[in-house]
Coordinates of C-alpha atoms in Angstrom, one line a residue:
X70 CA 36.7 21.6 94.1
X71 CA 36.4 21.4 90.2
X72 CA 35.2 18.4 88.6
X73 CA 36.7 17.8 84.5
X74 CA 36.6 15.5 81.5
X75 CA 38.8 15.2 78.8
X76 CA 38.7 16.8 75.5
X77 CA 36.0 15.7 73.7
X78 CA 32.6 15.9 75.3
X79 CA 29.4 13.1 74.8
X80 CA 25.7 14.7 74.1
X81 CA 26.7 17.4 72.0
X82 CA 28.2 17.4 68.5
X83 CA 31.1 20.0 69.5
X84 CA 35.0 18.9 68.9
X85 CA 38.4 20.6 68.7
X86 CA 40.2 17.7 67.3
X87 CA 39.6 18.5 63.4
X88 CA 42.9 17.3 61.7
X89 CA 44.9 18.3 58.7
X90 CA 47.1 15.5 57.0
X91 CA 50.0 16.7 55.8
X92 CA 49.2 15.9 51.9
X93 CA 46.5 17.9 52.2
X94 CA 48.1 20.7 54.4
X95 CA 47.8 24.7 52.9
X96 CA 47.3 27.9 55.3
X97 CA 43.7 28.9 53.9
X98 CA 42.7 25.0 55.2
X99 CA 44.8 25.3 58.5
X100 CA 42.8 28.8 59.0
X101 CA 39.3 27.6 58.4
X102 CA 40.2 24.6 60.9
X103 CA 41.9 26.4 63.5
X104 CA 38.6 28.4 63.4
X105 CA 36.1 25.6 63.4
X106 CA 38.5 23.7 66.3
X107 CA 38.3 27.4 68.2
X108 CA 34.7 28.1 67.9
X109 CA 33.5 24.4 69.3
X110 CA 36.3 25.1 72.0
X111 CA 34.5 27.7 73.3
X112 CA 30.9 26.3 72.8
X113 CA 32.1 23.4 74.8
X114 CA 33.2 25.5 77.8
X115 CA 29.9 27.3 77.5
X116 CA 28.1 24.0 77.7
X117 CA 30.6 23.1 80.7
X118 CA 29.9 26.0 82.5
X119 CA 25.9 25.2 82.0
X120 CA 26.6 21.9 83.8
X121 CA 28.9 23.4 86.7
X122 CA 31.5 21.7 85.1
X123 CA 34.7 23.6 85.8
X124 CA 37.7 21.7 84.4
X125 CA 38.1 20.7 81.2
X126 CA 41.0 19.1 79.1
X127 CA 42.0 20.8 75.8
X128 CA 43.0 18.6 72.9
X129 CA 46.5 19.0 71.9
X130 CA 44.8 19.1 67.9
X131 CA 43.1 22.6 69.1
X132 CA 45.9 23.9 66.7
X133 CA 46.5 20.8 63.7
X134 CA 50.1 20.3 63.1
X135 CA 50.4 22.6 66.0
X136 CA 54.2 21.7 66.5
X137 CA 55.0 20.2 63.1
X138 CA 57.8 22.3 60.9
X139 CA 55.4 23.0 58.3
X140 CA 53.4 24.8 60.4
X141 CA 55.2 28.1 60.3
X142 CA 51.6 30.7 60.1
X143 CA 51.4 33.1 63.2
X144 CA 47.5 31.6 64.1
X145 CA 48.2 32.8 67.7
X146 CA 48.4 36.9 66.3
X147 CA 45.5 35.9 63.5
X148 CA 43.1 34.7 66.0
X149 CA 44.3 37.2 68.9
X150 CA 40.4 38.0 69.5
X151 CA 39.3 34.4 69.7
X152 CA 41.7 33.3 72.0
X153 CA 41.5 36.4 74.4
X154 CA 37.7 35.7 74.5
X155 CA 38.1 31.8 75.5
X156 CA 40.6 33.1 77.9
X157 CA 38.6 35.5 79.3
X158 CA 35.0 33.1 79.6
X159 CA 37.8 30.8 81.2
X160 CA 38.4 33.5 83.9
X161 CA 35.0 34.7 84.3
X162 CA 33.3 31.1 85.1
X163 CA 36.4 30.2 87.3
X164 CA 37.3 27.4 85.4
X165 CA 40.5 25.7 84.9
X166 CA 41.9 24.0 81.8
X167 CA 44.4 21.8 81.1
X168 CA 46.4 20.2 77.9
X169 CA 48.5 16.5 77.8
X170 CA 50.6 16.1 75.2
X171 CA 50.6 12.9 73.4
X172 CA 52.8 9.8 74.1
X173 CA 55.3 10.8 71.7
X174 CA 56.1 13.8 73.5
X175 CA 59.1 12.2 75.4
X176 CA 61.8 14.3 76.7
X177 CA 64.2 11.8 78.7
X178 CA 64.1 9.7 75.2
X179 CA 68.0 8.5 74.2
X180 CA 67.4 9.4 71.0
X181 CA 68.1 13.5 70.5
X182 CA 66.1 14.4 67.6
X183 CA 63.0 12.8 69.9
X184 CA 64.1 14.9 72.3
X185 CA 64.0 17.9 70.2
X186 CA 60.7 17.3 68.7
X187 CA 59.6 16.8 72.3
X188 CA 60.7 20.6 73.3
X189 CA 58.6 21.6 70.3
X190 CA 55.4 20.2 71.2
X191 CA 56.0 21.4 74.7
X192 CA 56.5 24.9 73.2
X193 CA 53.2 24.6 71.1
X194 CA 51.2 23.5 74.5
X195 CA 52.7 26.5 76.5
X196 CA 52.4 29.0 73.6
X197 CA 48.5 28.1 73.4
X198 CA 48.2 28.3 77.0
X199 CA 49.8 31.3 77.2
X200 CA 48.1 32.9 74.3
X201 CA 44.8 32.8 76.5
X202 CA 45.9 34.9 78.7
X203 CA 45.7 32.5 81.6
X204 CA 47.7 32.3 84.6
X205 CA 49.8 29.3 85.5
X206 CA 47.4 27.1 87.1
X207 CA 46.4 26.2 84.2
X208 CA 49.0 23.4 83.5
X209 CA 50.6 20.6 80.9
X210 CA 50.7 17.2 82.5
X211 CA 53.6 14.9 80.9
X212 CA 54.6 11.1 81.9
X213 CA 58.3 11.0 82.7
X214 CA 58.6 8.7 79.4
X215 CA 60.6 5.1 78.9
X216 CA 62.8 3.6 81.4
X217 CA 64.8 2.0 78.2
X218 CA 66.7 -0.2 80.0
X219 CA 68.0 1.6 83.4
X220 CA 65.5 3.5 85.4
X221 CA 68.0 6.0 86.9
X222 CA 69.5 7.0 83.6
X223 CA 66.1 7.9 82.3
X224 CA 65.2 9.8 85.1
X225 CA 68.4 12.1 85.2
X226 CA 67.7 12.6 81.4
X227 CA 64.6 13.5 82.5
X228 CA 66.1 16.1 84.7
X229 CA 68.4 17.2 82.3
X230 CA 66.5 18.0 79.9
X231 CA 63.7 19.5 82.3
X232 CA 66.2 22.4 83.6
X233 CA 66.7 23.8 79.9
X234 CA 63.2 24.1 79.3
X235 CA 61.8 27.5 78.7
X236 CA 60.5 29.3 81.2
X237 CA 56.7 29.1 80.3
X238 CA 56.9 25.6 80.0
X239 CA 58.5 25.1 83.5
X240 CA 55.4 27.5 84.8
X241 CA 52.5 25.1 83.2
X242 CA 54.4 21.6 83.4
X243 CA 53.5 19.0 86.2
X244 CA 54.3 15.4 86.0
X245 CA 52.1 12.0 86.4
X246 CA 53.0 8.8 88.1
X247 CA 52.0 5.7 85.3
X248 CA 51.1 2.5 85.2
X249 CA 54.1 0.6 84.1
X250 CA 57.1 2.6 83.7
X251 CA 57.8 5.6 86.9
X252 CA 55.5 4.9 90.3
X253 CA 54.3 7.5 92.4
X254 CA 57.5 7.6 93.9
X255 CA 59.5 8.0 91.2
X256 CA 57.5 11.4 90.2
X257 CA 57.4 12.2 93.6
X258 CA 61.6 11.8 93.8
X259 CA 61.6 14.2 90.4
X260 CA 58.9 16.7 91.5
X261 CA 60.5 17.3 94.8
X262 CA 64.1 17.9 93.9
X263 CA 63.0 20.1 90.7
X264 CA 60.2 21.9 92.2
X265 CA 57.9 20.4 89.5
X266 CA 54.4 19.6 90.6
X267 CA 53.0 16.1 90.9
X268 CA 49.7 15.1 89.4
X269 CA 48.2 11.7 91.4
X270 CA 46.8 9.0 88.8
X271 CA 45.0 6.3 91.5
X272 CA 44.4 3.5 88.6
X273 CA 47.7 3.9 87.2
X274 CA 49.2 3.4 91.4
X275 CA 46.7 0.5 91.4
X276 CA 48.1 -0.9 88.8
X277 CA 51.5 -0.2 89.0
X278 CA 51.2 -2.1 92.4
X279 CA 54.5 -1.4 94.5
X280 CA 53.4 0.2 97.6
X281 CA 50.3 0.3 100.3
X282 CA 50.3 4.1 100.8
X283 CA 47.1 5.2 101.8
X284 CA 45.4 7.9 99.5
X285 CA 46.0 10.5 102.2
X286 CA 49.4 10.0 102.5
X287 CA 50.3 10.4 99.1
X288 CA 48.3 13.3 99.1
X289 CA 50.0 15.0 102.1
X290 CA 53.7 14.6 99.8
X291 CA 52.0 15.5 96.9
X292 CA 50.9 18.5 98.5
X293 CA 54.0 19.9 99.0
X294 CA 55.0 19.8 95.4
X295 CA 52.6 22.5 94.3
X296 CA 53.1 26.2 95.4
X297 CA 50.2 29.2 95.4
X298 CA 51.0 29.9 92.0
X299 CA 50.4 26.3 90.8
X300 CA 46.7 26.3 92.1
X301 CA 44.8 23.6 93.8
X302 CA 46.2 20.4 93.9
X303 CA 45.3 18.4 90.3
X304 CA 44.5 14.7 90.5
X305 CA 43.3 12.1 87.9
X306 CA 40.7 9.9 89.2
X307 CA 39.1 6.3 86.9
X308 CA 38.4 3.5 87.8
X309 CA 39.2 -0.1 85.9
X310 CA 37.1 -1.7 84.1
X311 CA 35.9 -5.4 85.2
X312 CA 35.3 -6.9 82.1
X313 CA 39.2 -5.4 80.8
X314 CA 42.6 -5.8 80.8
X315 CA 44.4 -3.9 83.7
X316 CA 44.5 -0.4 83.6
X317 CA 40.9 0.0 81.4
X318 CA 38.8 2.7 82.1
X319 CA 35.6 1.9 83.3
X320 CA 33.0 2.8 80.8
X321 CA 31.0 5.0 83.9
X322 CA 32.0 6.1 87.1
X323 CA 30.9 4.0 90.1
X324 CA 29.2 6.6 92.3
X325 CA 29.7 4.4 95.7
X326 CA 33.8 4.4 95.0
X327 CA 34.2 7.9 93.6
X328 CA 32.5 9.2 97.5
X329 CA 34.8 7.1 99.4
X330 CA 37.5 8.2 97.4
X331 CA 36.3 11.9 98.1
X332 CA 36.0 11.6 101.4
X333 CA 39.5 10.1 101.9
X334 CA 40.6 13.4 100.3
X335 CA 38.4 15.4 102.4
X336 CA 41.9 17.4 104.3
X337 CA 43.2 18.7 100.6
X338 CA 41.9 21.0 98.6
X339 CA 41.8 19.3 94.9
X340 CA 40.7 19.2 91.3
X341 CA 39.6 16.1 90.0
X342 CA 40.0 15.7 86.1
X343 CA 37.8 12.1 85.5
X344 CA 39.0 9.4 83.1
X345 CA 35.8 7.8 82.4
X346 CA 34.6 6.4 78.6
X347 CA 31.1 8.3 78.9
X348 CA 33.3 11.6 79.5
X349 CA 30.9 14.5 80.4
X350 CA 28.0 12.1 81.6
X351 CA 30.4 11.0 84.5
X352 CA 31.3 14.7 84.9
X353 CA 27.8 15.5 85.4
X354 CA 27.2 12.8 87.9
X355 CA 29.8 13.5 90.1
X356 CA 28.9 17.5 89.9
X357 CA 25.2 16.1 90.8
X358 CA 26.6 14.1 93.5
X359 CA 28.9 16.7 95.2
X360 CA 25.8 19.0 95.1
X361 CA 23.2 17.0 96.8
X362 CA 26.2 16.9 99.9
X363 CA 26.0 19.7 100.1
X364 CA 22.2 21.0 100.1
X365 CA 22.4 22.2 96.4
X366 CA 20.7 20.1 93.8
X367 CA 18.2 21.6 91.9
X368 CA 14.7 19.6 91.6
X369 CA 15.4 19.6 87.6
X370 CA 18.9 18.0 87.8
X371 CA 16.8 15.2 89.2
X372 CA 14.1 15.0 86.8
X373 CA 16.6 15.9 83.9
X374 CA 18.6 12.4 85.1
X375 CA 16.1 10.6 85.6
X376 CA 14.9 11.2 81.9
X377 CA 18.5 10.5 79.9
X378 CA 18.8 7.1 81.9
X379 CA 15.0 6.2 81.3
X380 CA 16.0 3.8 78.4
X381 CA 19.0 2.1 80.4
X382 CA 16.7 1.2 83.2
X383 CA 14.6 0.1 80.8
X384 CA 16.8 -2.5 79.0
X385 CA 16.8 -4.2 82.4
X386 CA 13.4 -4.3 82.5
X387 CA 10.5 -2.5 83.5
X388 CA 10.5 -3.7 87.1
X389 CA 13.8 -1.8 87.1
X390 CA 12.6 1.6 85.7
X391 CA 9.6 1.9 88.2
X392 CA 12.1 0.9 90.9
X393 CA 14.3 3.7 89.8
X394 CA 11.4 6.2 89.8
X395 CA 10.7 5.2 93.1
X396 CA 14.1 5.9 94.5
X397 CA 13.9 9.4 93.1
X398 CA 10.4 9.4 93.9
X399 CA 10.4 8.5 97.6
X400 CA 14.3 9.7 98.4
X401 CA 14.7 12.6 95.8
X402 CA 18.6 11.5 96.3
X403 CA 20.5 11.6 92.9
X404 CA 23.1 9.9 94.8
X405 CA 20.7 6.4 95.5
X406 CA 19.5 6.6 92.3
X407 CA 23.6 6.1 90.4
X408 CA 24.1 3.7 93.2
X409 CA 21.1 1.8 91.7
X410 CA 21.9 2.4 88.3
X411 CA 25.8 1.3 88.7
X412 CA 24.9 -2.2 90.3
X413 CA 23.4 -3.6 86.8
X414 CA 26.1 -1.6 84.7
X415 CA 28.0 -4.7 83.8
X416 CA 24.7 -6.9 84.0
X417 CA 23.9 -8.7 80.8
X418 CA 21.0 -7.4 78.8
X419 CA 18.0 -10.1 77.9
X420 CA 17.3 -10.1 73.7
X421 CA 13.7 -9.0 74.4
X422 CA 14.5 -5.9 76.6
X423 CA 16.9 -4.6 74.1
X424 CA 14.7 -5.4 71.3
X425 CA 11.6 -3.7 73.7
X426 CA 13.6 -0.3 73.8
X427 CA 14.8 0.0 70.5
X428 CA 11.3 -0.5 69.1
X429 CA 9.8 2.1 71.4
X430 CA 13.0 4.5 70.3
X431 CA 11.8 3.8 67.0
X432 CA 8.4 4.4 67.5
X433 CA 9.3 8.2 69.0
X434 CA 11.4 8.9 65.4
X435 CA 9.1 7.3 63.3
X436 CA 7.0 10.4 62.0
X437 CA 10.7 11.8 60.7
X438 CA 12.3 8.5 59.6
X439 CA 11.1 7.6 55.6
X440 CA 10.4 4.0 54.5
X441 CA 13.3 3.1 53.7
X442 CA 15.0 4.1 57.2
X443 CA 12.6 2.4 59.4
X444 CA 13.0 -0.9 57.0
X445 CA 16.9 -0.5 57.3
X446 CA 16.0 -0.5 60.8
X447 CA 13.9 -3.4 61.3
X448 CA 16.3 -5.1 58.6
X449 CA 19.2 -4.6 61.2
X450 CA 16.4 -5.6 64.3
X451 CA 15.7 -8.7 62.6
X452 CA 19.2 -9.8 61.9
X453 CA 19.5 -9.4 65.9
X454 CA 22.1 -6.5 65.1
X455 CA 21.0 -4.4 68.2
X456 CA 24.7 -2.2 68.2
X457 CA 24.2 -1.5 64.6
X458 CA 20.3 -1.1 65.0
X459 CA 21.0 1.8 68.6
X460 CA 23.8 3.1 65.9
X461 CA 21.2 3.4 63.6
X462 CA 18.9 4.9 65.6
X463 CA 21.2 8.0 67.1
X464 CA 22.0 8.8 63.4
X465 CA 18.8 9.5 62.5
X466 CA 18.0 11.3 65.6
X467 CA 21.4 13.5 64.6
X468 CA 20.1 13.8 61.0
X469 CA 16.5 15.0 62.4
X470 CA 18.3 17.4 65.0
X471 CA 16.3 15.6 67.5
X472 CA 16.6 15.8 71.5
X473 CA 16.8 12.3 71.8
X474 CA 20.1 11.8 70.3
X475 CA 21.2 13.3 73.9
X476 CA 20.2 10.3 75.3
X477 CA 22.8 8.3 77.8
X478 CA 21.0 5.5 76.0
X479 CA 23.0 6.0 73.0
X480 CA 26.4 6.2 74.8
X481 CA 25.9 3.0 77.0
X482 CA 27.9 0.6 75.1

């Protein structure tokens, strides 16, 4: 099983999403951000493979304007070498990648030239795939699009359109139920009768709310939709948030719901890409989690945890933090210890713990801040801005290249 995230990882200042307006756009810029997008590409990957992270989604901006007309320069000949060395770290750490074109990539759209842009991008996303030199596990995951009015219509235009495709974008695509617009069922209806593989979304089943199919169920007809070739089966597992509209990601994963949810896939072999706010924290929980089950956490994944959530148990009070020391202290389970943490998640902080924290978190930067950044700071502490004040705070630690900007302080919001 391979645990993901979703294109841009938390803790470390690596991206692939570097942009290029089209005002601005010229070859010489498109190279040096292809380049940049590239080299943090495979610097994240590195970092995943550090964490045991094994599945990762690529940006669709890895290449800017990557399907856009203008965009006529052969970048997947110019950086031949680049890409054959993230496709072969891929390989070599056993990790799988993914992409998901945007909402605008539509293919059963009415309108034709939406269509045709849609085949573009979906030629872009297969051409960077395939310019790794990775095999076809490696996949695109597309929503079946709009319903615009008659369900059945869309979905044969859907099918349509599917059975022109290229063939290295009929190798890489697999479909997603969503929340709104084409159920489980409906994917499952397209996938089986066009031998397209089916990608499981639980929140967007929750929320689409038309069935009481148990998890293992769906997973047993979804199974059948991917062949050998297609690799394990891929699901997308979040979780809503309470304190959001319908269909919100939760800001963490809950580690009590993300076992049981394991454990009623324990019969299928699966990759689980999370879609969680905090990204690569989650990741790294779950990867923790998984380990302990089975008899492999290292001492140091405990301390290590214990140390980037010593300012969130904090905020709650001290009586919290000893308590959570004492769970790792007395169990040495990782697993207690998120339980513990997740039951004050959405607890509301009091003024003098988060004012408590943020003054000792100042206190650790203080010999690098000047003057005037620690009276910014108590400016902004004084004004009872505590958001701008823990903004504050991870800037300068950024500035100073300091290990506490790494933190999961700074990216509990």
């Amino acid at each position: 099983m391979k645990i993901g995230y979703a294109c841009t990882p938390l803790l470390v200042p690596y991206k692939t999403t570097r942009r290029i307006s089209l005002k601005y756009y010229s070859e010489k810029l498109l190279i040096d951000t292809i380049k940049e997008n590239l080299n943090d590409l495979l610097r994240i990957l590195s970092y995943n493979r550090d964490k045991e992270i094994k599945m990762f989604r690529i940006s669709s901006d890895i290449i800017p304007l990557g399907s856009h007309p203008i965009n006529t320069f052969d970048w997947n000949n110019y950086f031949q070498y680049e890409l054959n060395n993230i496709g072969k770290f891929i390989k070599n750490n056993s990790m799988r990648v993914s992409m998901h074109p945007g909402q605008y990539t539509v293919i059963n759209s009415p309108k034709e030239d939406v269509v045709k842009k849609s085949i573009l991008d979906l030629q872009y996303h297969a051409k960077f795939l395939d310019s790794l030199g990775i095999d076809s596990s490696h996949k695109i995951i597309l929503h079946i699009g709009g319903v615009y009015g008659d369900k059945e219509l869309a979905i044969k235009r859907f099918m349509n359109v599917f059975k022109d495709l290229d063939k290295n974008i009929k190798n890489r695509l697999v479909i997603e139920n969503d929340e709104k617009n084409f159920s489980i069922d409906d994917v499952l209806f397209i996938g089986e009768n066009l031998s397209i593989p089916v990608v499981f979304d639980n929140l967007h089943n929750e929320c689409f709310n038309d069935n009481n199919y148990s998890i293992s169920n769906i997973l047993k007809r979804v199974k059948k939709t991917w062949n050998k070739k297609d690799g394990n089966i891929k699901v997308h597992y979040s979780q809503q948030n309470p304190l959001k509209k319908l269909g919100a990601h939760s800001q963490s994963l809950n580690i009590t719901n993300f076992l049981y949810y394991l454990d009623l896939c324990k019969d299928f072999e699966l990759d689980i890409m999370l879609e969680v706010k905090d990204k690569n924290i989650s990741a790294i929980k779950a990867v923790n989690s998984i380990l302990e089950l089975s008899n492999a956490l290292l001492k140091e994944n405990i301390d290590t945890e214990f140390k980037n959530y010593k300012f969130i148990l904090l905020e709650q009070g001290e009586n919290i933090l000893y308590e959570g020391y004492n769970i790792l202290n007395k169990n040495t389970s990782l697993i207690e210890f998120y339980k513990f943490i997740d039951s004050f998640m959405y607890n509301e902080i009091l003024v003098e713990n988060k004012t408590h924290v943020l003054k000792l978190l100042e206190n650790e930067l203080k010999s690098y801040m000047t003057s005037k950044e620690s009276n910014h700071f108590y400016k902004l502490l004084k004004e009872r801005n505590f958001n701008k004040c823990k903004e504050y705070l991870y800037k300068i630690a950024c500035k100073y290249h300091i290990e506490l900007s790494k933190n999961y302080y700074f990216y509990n919001n």
